[in-house]
CSV table of C-alpha atoms in Angstrom, one decimal:
chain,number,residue,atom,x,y,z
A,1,UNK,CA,75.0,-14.5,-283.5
A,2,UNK,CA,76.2,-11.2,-282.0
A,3,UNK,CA,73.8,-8.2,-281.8
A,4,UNK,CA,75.0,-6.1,-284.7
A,5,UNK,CA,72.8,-3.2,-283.8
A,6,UNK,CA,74.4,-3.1,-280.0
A,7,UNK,CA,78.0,-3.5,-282.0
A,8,UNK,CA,77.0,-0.5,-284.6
A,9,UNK,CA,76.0,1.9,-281.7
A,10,UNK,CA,79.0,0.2,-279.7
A,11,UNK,CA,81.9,1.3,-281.9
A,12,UNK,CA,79.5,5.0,-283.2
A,13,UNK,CA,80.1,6.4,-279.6
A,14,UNK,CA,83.2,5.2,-279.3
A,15,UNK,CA,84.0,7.5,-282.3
A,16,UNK,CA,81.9,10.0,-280.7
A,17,UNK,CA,84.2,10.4,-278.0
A,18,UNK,CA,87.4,10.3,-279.9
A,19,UNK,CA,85.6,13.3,-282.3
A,20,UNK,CA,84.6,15.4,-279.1
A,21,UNK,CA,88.1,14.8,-277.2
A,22,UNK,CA,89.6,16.4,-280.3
A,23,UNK,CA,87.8,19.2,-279.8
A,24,UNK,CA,88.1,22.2,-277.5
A,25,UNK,CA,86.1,21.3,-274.6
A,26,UNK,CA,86.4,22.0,-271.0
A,27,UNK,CA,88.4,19.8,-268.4
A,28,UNK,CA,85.2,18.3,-266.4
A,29,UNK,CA,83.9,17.0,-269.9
A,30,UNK,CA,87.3,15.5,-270.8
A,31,UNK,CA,87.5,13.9,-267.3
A,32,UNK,CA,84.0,12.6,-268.1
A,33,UNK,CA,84.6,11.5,-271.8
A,34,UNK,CA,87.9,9.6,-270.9
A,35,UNK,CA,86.4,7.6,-268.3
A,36,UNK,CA,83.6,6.5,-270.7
A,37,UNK,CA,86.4,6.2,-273.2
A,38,UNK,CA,88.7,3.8,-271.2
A,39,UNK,CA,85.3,1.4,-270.8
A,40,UNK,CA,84.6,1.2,-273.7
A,41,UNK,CA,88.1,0.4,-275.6
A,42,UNK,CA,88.3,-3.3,-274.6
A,43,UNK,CA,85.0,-3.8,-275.9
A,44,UNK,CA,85.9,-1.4,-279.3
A,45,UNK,CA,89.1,-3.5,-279.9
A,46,UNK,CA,88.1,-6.2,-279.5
A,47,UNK,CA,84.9,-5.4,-281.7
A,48,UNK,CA,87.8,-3.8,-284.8
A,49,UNK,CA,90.2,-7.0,-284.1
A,50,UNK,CA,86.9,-9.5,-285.3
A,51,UNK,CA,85.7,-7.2,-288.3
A,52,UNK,CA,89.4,-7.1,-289.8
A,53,UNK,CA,89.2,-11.0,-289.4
A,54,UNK,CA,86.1,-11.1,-291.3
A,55,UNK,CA,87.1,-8.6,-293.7
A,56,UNK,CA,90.1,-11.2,-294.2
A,57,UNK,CA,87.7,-14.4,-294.6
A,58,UNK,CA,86.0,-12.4,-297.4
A,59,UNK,CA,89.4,-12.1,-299.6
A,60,UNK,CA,90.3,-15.8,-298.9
A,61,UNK,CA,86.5,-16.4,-300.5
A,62,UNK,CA,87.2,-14.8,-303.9
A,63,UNK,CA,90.9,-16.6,-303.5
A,64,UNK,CA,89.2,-19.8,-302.8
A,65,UNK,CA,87.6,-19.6,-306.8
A,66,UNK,CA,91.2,-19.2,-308.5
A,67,UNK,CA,92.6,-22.8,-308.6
A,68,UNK,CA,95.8,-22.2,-308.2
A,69,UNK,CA,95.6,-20.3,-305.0
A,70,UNK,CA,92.6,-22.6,-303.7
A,71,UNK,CA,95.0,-24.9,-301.9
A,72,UNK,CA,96.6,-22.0,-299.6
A,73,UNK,CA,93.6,-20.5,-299.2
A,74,UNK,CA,91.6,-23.2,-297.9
A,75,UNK,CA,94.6,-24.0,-295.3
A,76,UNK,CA,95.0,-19.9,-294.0
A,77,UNK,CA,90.9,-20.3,-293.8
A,78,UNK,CA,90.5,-23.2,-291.4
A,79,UNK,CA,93.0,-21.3,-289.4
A,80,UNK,CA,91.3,-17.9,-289.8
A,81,UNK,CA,87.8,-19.7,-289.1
A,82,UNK,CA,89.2,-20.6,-285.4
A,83,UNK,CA,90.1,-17.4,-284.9
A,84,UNK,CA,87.4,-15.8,-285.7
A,85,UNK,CA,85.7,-18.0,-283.3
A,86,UNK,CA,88.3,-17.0,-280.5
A,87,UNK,CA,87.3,-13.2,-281.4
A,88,UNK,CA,83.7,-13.9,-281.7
A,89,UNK,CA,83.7,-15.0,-278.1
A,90,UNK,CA,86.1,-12.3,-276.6
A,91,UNK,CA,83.4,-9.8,-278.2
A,92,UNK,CA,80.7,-11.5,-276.1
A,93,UNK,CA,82.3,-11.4,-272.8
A,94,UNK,CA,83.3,-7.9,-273.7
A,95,UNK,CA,79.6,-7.0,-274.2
A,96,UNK,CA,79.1,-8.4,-270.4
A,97,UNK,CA,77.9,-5.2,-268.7
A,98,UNK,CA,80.8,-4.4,-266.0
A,99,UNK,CA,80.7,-4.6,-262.6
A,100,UNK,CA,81.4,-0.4,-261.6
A,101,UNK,CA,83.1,-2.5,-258.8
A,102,UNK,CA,85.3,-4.8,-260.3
A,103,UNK,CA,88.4,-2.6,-260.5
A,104,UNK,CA,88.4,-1.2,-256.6
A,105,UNK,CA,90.4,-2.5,-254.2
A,106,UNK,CA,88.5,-4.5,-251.3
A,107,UNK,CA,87.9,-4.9,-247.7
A,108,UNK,CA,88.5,-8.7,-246.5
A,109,UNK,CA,86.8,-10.0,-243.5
A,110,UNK,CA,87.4,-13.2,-241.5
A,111,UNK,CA,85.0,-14.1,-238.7
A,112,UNK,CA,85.2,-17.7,-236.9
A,113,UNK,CA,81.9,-19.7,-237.0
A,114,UNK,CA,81.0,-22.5,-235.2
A,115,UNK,CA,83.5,-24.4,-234.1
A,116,UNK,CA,84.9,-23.1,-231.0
A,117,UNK,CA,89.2,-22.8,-230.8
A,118,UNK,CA,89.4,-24.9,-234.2
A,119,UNK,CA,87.2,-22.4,-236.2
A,120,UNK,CA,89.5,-19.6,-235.3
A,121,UNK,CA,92.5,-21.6,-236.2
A,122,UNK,CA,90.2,-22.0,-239.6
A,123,UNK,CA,89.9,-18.5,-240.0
A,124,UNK,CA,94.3,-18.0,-239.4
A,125,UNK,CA,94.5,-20.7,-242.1
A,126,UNK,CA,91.9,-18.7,-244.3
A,127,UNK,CA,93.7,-15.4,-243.5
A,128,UNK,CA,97.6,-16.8,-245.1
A,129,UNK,CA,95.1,-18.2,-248.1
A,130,UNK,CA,94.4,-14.4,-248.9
A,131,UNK,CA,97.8,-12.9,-248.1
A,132,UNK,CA,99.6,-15.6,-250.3
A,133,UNK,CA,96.9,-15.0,-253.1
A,134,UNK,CA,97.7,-11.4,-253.0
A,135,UNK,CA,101.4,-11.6,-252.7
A,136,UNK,CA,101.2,-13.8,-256.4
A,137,UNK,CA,99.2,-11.1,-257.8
A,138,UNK,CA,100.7,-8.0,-256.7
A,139,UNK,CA,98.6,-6.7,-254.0
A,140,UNK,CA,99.0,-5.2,-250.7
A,141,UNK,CA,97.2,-6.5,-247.5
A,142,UNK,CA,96.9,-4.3,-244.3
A,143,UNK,CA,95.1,-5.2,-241.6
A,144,UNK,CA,92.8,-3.3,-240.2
A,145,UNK,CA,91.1,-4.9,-236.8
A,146,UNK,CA,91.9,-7.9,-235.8
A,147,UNK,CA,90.8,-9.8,-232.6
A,148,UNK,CA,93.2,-13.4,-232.0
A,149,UNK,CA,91.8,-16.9,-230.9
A,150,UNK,CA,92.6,-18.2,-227.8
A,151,UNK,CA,94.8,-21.0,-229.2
A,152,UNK,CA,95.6,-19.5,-232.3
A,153,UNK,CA,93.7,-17.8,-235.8
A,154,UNK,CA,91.1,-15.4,-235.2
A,155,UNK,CA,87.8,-14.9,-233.6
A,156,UNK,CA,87.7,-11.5,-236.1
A,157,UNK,CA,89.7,-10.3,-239.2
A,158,UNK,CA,89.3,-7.4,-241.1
A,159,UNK,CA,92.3,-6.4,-243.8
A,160,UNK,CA,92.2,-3.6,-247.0
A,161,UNK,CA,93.3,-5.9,-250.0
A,162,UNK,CA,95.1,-3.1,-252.6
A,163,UNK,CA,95.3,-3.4,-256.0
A,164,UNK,CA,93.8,-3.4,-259.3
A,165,UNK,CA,91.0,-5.2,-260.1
A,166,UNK,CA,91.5,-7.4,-256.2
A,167,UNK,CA,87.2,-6.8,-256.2
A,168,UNK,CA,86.8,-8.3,-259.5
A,169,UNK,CA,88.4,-11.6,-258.0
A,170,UNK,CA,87.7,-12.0,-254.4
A,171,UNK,CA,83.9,-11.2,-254.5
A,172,UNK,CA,83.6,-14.8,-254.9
A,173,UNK,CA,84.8,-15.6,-251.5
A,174,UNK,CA,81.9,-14.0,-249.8
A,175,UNK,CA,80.0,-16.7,-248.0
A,176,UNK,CA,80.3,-19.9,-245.3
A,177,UNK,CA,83.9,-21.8,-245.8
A,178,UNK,CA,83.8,-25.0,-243.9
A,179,UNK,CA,86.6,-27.3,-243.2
A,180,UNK,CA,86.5,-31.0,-241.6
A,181,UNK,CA,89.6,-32.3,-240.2
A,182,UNK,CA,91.1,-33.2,-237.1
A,183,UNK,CA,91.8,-31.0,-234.6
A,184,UNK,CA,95.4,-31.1,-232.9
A,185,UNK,CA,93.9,-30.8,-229.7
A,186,UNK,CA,91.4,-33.9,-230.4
A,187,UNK,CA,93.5,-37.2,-228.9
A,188,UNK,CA,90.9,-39.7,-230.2
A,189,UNK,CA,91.6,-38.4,-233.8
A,190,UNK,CA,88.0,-38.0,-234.4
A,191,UNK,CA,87.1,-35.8,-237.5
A,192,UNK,CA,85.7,-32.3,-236.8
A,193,UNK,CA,83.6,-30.0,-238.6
A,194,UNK,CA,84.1,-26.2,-238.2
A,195,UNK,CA,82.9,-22.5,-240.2
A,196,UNK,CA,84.2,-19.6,-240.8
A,197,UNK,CA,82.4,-17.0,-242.9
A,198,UNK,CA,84.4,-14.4,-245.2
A,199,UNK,CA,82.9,-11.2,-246.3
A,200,UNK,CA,84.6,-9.0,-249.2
A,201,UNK,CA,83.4,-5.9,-249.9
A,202,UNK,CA,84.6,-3.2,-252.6
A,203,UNK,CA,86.6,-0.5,-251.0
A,204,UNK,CA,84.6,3.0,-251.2
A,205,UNK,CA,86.2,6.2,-252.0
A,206,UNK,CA,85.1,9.7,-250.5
A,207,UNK,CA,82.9,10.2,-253.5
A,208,UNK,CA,81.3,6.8,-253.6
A,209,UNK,CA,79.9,7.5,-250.2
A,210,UNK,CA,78.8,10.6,-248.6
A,211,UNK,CA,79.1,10.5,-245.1
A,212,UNK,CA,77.6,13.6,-242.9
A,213,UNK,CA,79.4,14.3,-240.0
A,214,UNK,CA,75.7,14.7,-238.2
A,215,UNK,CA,75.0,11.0,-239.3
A,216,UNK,CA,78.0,9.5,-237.3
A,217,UNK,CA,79.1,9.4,-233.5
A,218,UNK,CA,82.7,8.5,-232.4
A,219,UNK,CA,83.5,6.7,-229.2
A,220,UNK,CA,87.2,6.2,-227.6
A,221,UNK,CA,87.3,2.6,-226.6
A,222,UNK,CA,90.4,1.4,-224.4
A,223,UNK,CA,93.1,-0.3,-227.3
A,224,UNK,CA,93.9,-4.1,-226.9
A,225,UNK,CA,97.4,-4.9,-226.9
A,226,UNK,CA,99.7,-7.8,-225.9
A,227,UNK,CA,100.8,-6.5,-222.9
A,228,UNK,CA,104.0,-4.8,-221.6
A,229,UNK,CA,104.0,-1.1,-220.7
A,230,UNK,CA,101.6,0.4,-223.2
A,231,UNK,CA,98.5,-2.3,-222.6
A,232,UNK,CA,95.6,-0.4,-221.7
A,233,UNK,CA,97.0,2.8,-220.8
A,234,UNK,CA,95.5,5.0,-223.6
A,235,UNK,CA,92.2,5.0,-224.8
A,236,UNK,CA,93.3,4.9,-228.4
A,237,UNK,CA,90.5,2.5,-230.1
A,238,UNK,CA,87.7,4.6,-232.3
A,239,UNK,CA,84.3,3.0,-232.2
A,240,UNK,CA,81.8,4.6,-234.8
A,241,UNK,CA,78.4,4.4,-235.3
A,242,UNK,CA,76.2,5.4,-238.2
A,243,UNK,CA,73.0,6.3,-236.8
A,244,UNK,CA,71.1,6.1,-239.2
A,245,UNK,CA,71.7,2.3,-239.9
A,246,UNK,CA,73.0,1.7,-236.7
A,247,UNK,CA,76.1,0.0,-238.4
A,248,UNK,CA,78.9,-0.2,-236.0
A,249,UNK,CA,82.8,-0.3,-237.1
A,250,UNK,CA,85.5,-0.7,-234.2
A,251,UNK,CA,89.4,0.0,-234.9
A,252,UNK,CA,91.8,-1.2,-232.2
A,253,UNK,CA,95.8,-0.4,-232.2
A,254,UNK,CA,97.8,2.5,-230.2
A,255,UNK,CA,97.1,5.6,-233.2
A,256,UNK,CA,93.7,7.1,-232.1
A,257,UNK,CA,94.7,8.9,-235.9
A,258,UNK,CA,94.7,6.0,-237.8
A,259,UNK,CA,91.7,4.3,-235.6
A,260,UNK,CA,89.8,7.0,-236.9
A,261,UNK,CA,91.0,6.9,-240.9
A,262,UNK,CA,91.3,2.8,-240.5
A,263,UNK,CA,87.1,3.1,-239.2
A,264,UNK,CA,86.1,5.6,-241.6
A,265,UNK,CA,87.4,3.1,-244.2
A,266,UNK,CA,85.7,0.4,-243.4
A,267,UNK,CA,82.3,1.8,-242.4
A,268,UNK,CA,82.5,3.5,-246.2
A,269,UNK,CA,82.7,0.1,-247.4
A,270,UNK,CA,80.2,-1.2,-245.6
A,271,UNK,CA,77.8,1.3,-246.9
A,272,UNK,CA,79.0,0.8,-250.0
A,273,UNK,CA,77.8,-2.5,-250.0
A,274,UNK,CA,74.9,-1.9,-248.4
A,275,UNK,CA,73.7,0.5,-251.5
A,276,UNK,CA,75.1,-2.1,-254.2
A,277,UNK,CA,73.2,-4.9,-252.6
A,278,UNK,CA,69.9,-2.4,-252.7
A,279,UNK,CA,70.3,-1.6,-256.3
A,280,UNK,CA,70.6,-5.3,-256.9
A,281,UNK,CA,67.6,-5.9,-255.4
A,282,UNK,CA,65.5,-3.6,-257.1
A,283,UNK,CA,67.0,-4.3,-260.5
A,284,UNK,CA,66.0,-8.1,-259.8
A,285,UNK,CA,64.8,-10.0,-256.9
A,286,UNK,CA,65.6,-13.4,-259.1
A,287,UNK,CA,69.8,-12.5,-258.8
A,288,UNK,CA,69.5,-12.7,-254.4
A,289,UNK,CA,71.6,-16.3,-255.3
A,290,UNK,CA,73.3,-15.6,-258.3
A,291,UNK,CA,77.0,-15.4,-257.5
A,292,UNK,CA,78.2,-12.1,-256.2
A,293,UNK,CA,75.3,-10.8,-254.8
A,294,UNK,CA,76.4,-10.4,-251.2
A,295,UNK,CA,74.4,-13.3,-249.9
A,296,UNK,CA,76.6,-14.7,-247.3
A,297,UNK,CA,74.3,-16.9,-245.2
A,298,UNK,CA,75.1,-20.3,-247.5
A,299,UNK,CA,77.7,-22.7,-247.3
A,300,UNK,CA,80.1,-22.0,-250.2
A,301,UNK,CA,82.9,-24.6,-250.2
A,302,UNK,CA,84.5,-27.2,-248.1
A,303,UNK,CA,88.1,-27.9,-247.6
A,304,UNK,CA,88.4,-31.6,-246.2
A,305,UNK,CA,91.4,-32.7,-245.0
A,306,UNK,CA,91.7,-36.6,-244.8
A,307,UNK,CA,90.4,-36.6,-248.4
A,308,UNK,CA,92.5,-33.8,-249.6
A,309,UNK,CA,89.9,-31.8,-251.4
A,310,UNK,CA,88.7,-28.9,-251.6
A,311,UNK,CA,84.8,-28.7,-253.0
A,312,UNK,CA,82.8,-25.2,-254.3
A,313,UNK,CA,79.1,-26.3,-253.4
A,314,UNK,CA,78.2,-23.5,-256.2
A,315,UNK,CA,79.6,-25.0,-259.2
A,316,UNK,CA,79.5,-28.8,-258.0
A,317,UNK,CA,83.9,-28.4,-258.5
A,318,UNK,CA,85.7,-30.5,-256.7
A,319,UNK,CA,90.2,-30.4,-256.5
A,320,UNK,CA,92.1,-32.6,-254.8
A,321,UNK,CA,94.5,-29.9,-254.6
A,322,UNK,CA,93.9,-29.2,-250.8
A,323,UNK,CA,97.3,-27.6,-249.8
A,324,UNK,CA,98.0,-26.0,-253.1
A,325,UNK,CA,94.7,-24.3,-252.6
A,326,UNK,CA,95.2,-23.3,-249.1
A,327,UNK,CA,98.7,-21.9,-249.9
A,328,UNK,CA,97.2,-19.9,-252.5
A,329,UNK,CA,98.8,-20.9,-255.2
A,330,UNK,CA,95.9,-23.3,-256.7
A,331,UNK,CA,93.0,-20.3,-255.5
A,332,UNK,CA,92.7,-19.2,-259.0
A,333,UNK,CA,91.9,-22.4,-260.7
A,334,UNK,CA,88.9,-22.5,-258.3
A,335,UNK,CA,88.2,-18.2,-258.9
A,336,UNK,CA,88.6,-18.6,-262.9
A,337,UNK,CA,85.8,-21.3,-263.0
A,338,UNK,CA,83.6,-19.0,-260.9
A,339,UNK,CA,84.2,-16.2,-263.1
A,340,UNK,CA,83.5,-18.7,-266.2
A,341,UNK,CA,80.1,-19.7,-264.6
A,342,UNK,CA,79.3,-16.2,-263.6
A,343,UNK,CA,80.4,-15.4,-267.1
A,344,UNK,CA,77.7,-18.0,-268.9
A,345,UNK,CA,75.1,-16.5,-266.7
A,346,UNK,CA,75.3,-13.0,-267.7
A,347,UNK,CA,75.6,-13.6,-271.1
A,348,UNK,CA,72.3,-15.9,-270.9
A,349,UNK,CA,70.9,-12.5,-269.1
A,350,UNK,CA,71.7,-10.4,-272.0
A,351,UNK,CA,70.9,-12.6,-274.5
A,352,UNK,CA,73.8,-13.1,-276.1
């Protein structure tokens, strides 16, 4: 059963707003109203689309007593029955409480874990994972710092994923990916076993974070570069650090300009994060392993090779879809059943 006292005061402020934005009011208010007003019309809709298909099962009832219209009735009703049922349940998810998150663009980061040259080649393979995922959905990677492995991958990753709603999907990532395979470089052919962790952190805006220029200091550091006749001539690299929670972000590339802006960005995220982890904490100390609460230290999901497979340890799911995975274009069917799961939890939460 839905709670029709949440849906009654639901659909009442929705009118609210609508009343008040036709009325003369000043811009800050009607920047403030809107906002409110765009949350809440997914959930109104679908709310209006479920009472008109009740108000429809009522009319096939009194049909339903005239015998010559009985038969057509009782056929449009089992088919209005299921989709009531289909409405019924987009009503609950709408009545999820929302992530503020969900629709930001995010801040990827790739670190190689144990594992030595092979856990950086891990963290290259993890990298083109992301990138593809993003190309089939329409958002823009840029990366931001990057430090290569010796024989290929990365030691260190960190890219700005951009796009609607790229938060809402990737925050599942965050956590220890391990992969077991054998390593080019291994001549017996034995089977290794190497980590790399991925972080993903919702990309902060200048008025999701206040940073005080007191609270920061900003260091040149000499920029890496391939080589040639630029390498290490400039000391273009930014190194900041926020003192007050000692959080250091590094920027490396030969534009001390966009160091700075690229270092900014990512230390507003970090903070970010660092304040939406503390609000979960205090709203519930229970939700520290619930999915998406920025606990990172677990093991998450393996991708082994000579089985083929790709396993998420936090759902017990298991594809043996290891390349289609890995090329991104089989990532979704592995994010849509953490979204479901995270889905079933919430609503057990609320109650509904």
């Amino acid at each position: 059963m839905l709670p029709k006292d949440k849906i009654n005061g639901l659909v009442q402020r929705f009118e609210e707003i609508d009343h008040r934005l036709s009325q003369p009011i000043d811009r800050e208010t009607v920047v403030k109203l809107g906002r409110e007003r765009a949350e809440l019309a997914p959930v109104y809709d679908a709310i209006q689309g479920l009472q008109k298909a009740e108000a429809e099962r009522d009319g096939l009832t009194a049909l339903l007593a005239d015998p010559e219209m009985a038969a057509l009735a009782e056929s449009e009703s089992e088919e209005l029955e299921t989709r009531i049922d289909q409405l019924t349940e987009a009503v609950r998810l709408a009545l999820i409480p929302k992530d503020a998150a969900d629709e930001k663009s995010a801040i990827l980061e790739i670190r190689a874990g144990t594992g030595g040259n092979e856990a950086a080649l891990f963290a290259g393979d993890l990298f083109r994972m992301y990138s593809r995922y993003a190309d089939l959905h329409g958002w823009r990677v840029n990366i931001l710092s990057e430090s290569e492995g010796e024989a290929g991958g990365y030691k260190e990753l960190i890219a700005d994923v951009t796009g609607r709603g790229v938060f809402a999907r990737l925050k599942f990532e965050s956590g220890v990916h391990r992969v077991q395979r054998v390593p080019l470089t291994e001549a017996s052919g034995r089977i290794h076993t190497s980590a790399a962790t991925v972080a993903v952190l919702p990309e902060a805006e200048d008025v999701d974070i206040d940073i005080r220029p007191e609270d920061i200091r900003l260091d040149t550091t000499r920029a890496s570069s391939a080589g040639g006749q630029h390498a290490n001539t400039t000391d273009s690299g930014v190194r900041i650090l926020h003192i007050p929670t000692g959080m250091i972000v590094v920027a490396t590339s030969r534009s001390q300009h966009q160091n700075r802006e690229k270092a900014m960005q990512m230390l507003r995220s970090r903070l970010y994060d660092l304040e939406r982890q503390k609000a979960d904490s205090a709203r519930a100390a229970e939700r520290k392993g619930q999915i998406g609460s920025g606990d990172r230290s677990e093991r998450i999901r393996t991708y082994n090779f000579p089985q083929g497979r790709v396993t998420d340890h936090r759902i017990n799911l298991t594809l043996y879809k290891l390349e289609p995975v890995l090329a991104g274009d089989a990532l979704d069917e592995v994010i849509n059943a953490l979204v479901t799961d995270h889905q079933a939890t919430l609503l057990a939460q609320e109650g509904l």
